[in-house]
Short mmCIF file of C-alpha atoms in Angstrom, two decimals:
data_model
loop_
_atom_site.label_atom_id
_atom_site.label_comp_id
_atom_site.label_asym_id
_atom_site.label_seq_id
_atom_site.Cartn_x
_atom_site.Cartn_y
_atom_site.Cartn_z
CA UNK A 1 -26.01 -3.92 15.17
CA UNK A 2 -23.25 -2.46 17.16
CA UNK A 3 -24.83 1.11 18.04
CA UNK A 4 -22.06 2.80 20.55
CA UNK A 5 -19.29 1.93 21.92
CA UNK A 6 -16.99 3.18 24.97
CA UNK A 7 -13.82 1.78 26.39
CA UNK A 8 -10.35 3.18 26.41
CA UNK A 9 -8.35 4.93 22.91
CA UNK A 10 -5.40 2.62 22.28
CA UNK A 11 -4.03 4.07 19.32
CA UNK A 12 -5.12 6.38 16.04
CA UNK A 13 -4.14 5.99 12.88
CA UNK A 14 -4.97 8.00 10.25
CA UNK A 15 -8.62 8.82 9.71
CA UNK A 16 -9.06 4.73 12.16
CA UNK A 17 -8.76 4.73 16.52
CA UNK A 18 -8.47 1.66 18.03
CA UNK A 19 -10.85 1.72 20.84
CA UNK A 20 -10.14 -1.53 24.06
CA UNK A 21 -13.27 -2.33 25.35
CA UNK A 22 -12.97 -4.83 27.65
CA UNK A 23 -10.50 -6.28 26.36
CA UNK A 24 -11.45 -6.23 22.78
CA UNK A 25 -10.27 -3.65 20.59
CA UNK A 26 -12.41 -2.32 17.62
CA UNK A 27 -11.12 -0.59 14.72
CA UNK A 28 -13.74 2.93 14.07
CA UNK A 29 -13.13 5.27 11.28
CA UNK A 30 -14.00 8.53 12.52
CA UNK A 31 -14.30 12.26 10.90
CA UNK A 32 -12.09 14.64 12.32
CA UNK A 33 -14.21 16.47 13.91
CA UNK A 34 -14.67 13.07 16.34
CA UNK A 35 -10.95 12.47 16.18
CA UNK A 36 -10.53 16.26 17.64
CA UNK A 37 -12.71 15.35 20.54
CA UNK A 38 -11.43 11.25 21.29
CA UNK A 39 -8.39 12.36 20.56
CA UNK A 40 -8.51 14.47 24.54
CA UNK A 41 -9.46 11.66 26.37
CA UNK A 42 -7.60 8.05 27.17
CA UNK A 43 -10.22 6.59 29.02
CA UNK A 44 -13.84 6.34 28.91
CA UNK A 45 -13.84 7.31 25.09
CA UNK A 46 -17.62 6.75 23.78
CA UNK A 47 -18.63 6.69 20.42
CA UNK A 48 -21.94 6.42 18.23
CA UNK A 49 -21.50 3.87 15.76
CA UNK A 50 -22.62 2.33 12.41
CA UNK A 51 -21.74 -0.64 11.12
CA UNK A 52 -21.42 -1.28 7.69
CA UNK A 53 -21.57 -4.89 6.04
CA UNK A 54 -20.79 -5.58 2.83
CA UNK A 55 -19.56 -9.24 1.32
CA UNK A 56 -16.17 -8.72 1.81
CA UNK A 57 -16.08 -6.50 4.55
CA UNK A 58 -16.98 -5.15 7.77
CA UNK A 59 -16.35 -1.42 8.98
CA UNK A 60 -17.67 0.41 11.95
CA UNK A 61 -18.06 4.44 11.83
CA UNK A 62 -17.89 6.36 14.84
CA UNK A 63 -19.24 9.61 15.59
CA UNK A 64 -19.10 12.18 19.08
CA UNK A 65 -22.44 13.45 18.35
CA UNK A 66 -25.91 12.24 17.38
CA UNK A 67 -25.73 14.95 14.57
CA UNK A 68 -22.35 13.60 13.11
CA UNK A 69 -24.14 9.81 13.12
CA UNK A 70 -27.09 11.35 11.31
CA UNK A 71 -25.46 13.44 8.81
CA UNK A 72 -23.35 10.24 7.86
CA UNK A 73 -26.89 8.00 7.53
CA UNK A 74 -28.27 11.03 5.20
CA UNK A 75 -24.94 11.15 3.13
CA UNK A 76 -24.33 7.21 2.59
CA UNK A 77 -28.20 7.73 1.78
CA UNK A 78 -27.10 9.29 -1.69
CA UNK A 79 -26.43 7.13 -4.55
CA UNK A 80 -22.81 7.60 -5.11
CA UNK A 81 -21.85 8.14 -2.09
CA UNK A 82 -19.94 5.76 0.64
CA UNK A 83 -19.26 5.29 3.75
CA UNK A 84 -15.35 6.45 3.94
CA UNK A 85 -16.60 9.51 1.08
CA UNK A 86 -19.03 10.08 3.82
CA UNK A 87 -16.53 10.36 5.86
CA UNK A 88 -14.41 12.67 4.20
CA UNK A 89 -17.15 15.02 3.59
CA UNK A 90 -17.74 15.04 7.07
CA UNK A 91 -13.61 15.97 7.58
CA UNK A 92 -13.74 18.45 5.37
CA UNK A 93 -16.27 20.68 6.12
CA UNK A 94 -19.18 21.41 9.52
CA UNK A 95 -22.34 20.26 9.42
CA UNK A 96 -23.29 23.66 10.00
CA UNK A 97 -22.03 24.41 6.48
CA UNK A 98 -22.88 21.28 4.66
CA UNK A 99 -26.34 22.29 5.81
CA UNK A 100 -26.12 25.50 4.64
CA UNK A 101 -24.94 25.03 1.21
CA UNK A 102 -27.25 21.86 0.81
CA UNK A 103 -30.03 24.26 1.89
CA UNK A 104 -28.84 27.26 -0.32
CA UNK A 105 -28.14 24.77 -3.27
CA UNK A 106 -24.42 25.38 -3.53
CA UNK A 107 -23.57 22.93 -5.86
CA UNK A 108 -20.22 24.65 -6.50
CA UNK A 109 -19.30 24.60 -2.29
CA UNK A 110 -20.10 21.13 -2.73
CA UNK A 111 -17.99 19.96 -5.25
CA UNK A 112 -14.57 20.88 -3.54
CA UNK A 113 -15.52 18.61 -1.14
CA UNK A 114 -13.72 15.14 -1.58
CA UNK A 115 -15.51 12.82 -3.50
CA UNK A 116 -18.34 14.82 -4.88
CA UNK A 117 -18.24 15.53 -8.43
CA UNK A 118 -21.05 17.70 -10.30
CA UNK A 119 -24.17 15.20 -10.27
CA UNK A 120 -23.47 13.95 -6.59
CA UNK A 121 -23.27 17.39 -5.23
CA UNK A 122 -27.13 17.90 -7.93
CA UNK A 123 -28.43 14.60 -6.02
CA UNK A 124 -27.49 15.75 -2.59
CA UNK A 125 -29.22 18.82 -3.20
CA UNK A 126 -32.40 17.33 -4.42
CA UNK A 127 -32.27 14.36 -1.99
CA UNK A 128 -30.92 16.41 1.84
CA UNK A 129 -32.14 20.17 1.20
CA UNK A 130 -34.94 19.28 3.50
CA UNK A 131 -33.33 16.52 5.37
CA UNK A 132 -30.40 18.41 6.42
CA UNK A 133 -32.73 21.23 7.63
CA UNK A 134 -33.22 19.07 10.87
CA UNK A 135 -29.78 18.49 11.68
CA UNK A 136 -28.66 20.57 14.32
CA UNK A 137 -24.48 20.81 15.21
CA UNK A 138 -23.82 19.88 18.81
CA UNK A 139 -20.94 21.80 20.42
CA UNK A 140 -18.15 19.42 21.36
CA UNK A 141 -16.34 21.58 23.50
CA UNK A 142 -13.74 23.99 23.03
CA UNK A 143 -10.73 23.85 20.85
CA UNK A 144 -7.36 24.40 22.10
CA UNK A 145 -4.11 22.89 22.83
CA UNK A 146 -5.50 19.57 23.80
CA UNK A 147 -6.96 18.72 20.20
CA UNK A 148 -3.83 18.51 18.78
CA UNK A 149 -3.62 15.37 17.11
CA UNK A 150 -0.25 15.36 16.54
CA UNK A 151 2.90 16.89 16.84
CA UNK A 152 6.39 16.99 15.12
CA UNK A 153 7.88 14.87 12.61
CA UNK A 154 4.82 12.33 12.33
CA UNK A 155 2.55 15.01 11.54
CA UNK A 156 3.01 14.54 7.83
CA UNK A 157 3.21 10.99 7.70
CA UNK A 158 -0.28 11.19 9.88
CA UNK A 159 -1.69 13.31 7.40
CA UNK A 160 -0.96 11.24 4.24
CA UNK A 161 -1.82 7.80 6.14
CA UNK A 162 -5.19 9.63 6.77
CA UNK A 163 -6.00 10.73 3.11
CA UNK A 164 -4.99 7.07 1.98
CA UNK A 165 -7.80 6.16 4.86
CA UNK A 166 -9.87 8.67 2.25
CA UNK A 167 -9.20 6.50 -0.62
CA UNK A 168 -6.45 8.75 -2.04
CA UNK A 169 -3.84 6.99 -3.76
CA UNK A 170 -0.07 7.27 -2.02
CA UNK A 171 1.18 9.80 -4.69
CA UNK A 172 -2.32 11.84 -4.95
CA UNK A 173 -2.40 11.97 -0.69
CA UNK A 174 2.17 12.54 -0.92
CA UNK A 175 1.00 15.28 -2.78
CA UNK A 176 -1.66 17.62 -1.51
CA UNK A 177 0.11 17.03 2.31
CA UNK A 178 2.91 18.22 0.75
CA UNK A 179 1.41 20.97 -1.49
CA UNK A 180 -0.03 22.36 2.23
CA UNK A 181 2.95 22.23 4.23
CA UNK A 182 4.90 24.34 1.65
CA UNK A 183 2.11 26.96 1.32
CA UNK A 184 2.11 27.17 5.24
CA UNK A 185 5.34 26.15 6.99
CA UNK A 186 3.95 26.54 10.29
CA UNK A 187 1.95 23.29 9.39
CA UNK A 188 5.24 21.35 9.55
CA UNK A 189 4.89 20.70 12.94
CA UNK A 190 1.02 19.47 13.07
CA UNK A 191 -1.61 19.62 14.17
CA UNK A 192 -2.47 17.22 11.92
CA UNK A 193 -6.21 17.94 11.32
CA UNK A 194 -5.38 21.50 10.19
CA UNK A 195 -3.14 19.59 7.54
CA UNK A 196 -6.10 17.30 6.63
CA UNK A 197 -8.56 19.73 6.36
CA UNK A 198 -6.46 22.11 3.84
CA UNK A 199 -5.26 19.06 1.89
CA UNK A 200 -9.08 18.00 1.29
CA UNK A 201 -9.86 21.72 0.12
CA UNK A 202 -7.59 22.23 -2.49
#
């Protein structure tokens, strides 16, 4: 089991960095909330990992924070619920929310997160109410300039190639980028994980 990794950020794509260590580059899939922080450094990037094996496939997860890697293990946990759903969930909203609408029994916050439909968000009630309870949100430093993901005329493109990394279809992810950047101009420009994060909420 490959459990962390650090090395040197080669390139990001979408919702997927390519981290080089030595000399070997591994593909992660990351929430935003991780890309916002990896995204800062070039060098000496580490990440908490899971790695997920399934007959056809391999895919590692990366997290910045112990609580990110658990909230993922309690999410894939449900029945219904994947690794890259995980990891949308985990895009979409703080763990300091999920926890508190898991806790409240929200079902409604729930369900306008990506992937969850009406008996997923009942089952993730039932099952992490209590779980979740345990899970406490590490600060990952302050926001700012620097967690710009993006910038300019990729921004969009960025955006959709990261809701396709979602499991959005091209015309589903063309469209809720696009439905965002008309609503808020500004967003033209980037940063792209303030386009991702609207696009998943409506």
């Amino acid at each position: 089991m490959i459990a962390q990794l650090t090395g040197t950020l080669v390139s990001v794509r979408g919702m997927d960095v390519v981290l080089d260590v030595h000399g070997v580059g591994y593909v992660v899939s990351v929430p935003l909330s991780t890309l916002d922080v990896v995204s800062r450094r070039a060098e000496n990037v580490t990440l908490l990992t899971v790695l997920q094996v399934r007959e056809d496939s391999m895919t590692l997860f990366g997290f910045a924070t112990d609580a990110e890697r658990e909230s993922f293990y309690l999410l894939t946990n449900v029945q219904g619920i994947g690794g890259r759903t995980a990891i949308g969930i985990l895009s979409a909203t703080s763990i300091a929310d999920l926890r508190k609408n898991l806790v409240a029994g929200n079902a409604a916050a729930l369900q306008r997160l990506p992937g969850v439909g009406k008996k997923t968000a009942e089952r993730m009630i039932i099952e992490l109410r209590e779980k979740m309870i345990g899970v406490v949100p590490e600060r990952q430093g302050a926001e700012g300039a620097d967690a710009v993901l993006a910038a300019g005329n990729d921004a969009i493109d960025d955006a959709v190639s990261a809701l396709l990394a979602l499991g959005f279809t091209r015309a589903a992810a063309e469209k809720a980028v696009s439905t965002v950047v008309d609503a808020d101009t500004s967003l033209r420009g980037g940063p792209v994980d303030a386009i991702i994060r609207k696009a998943l909420r409506n």
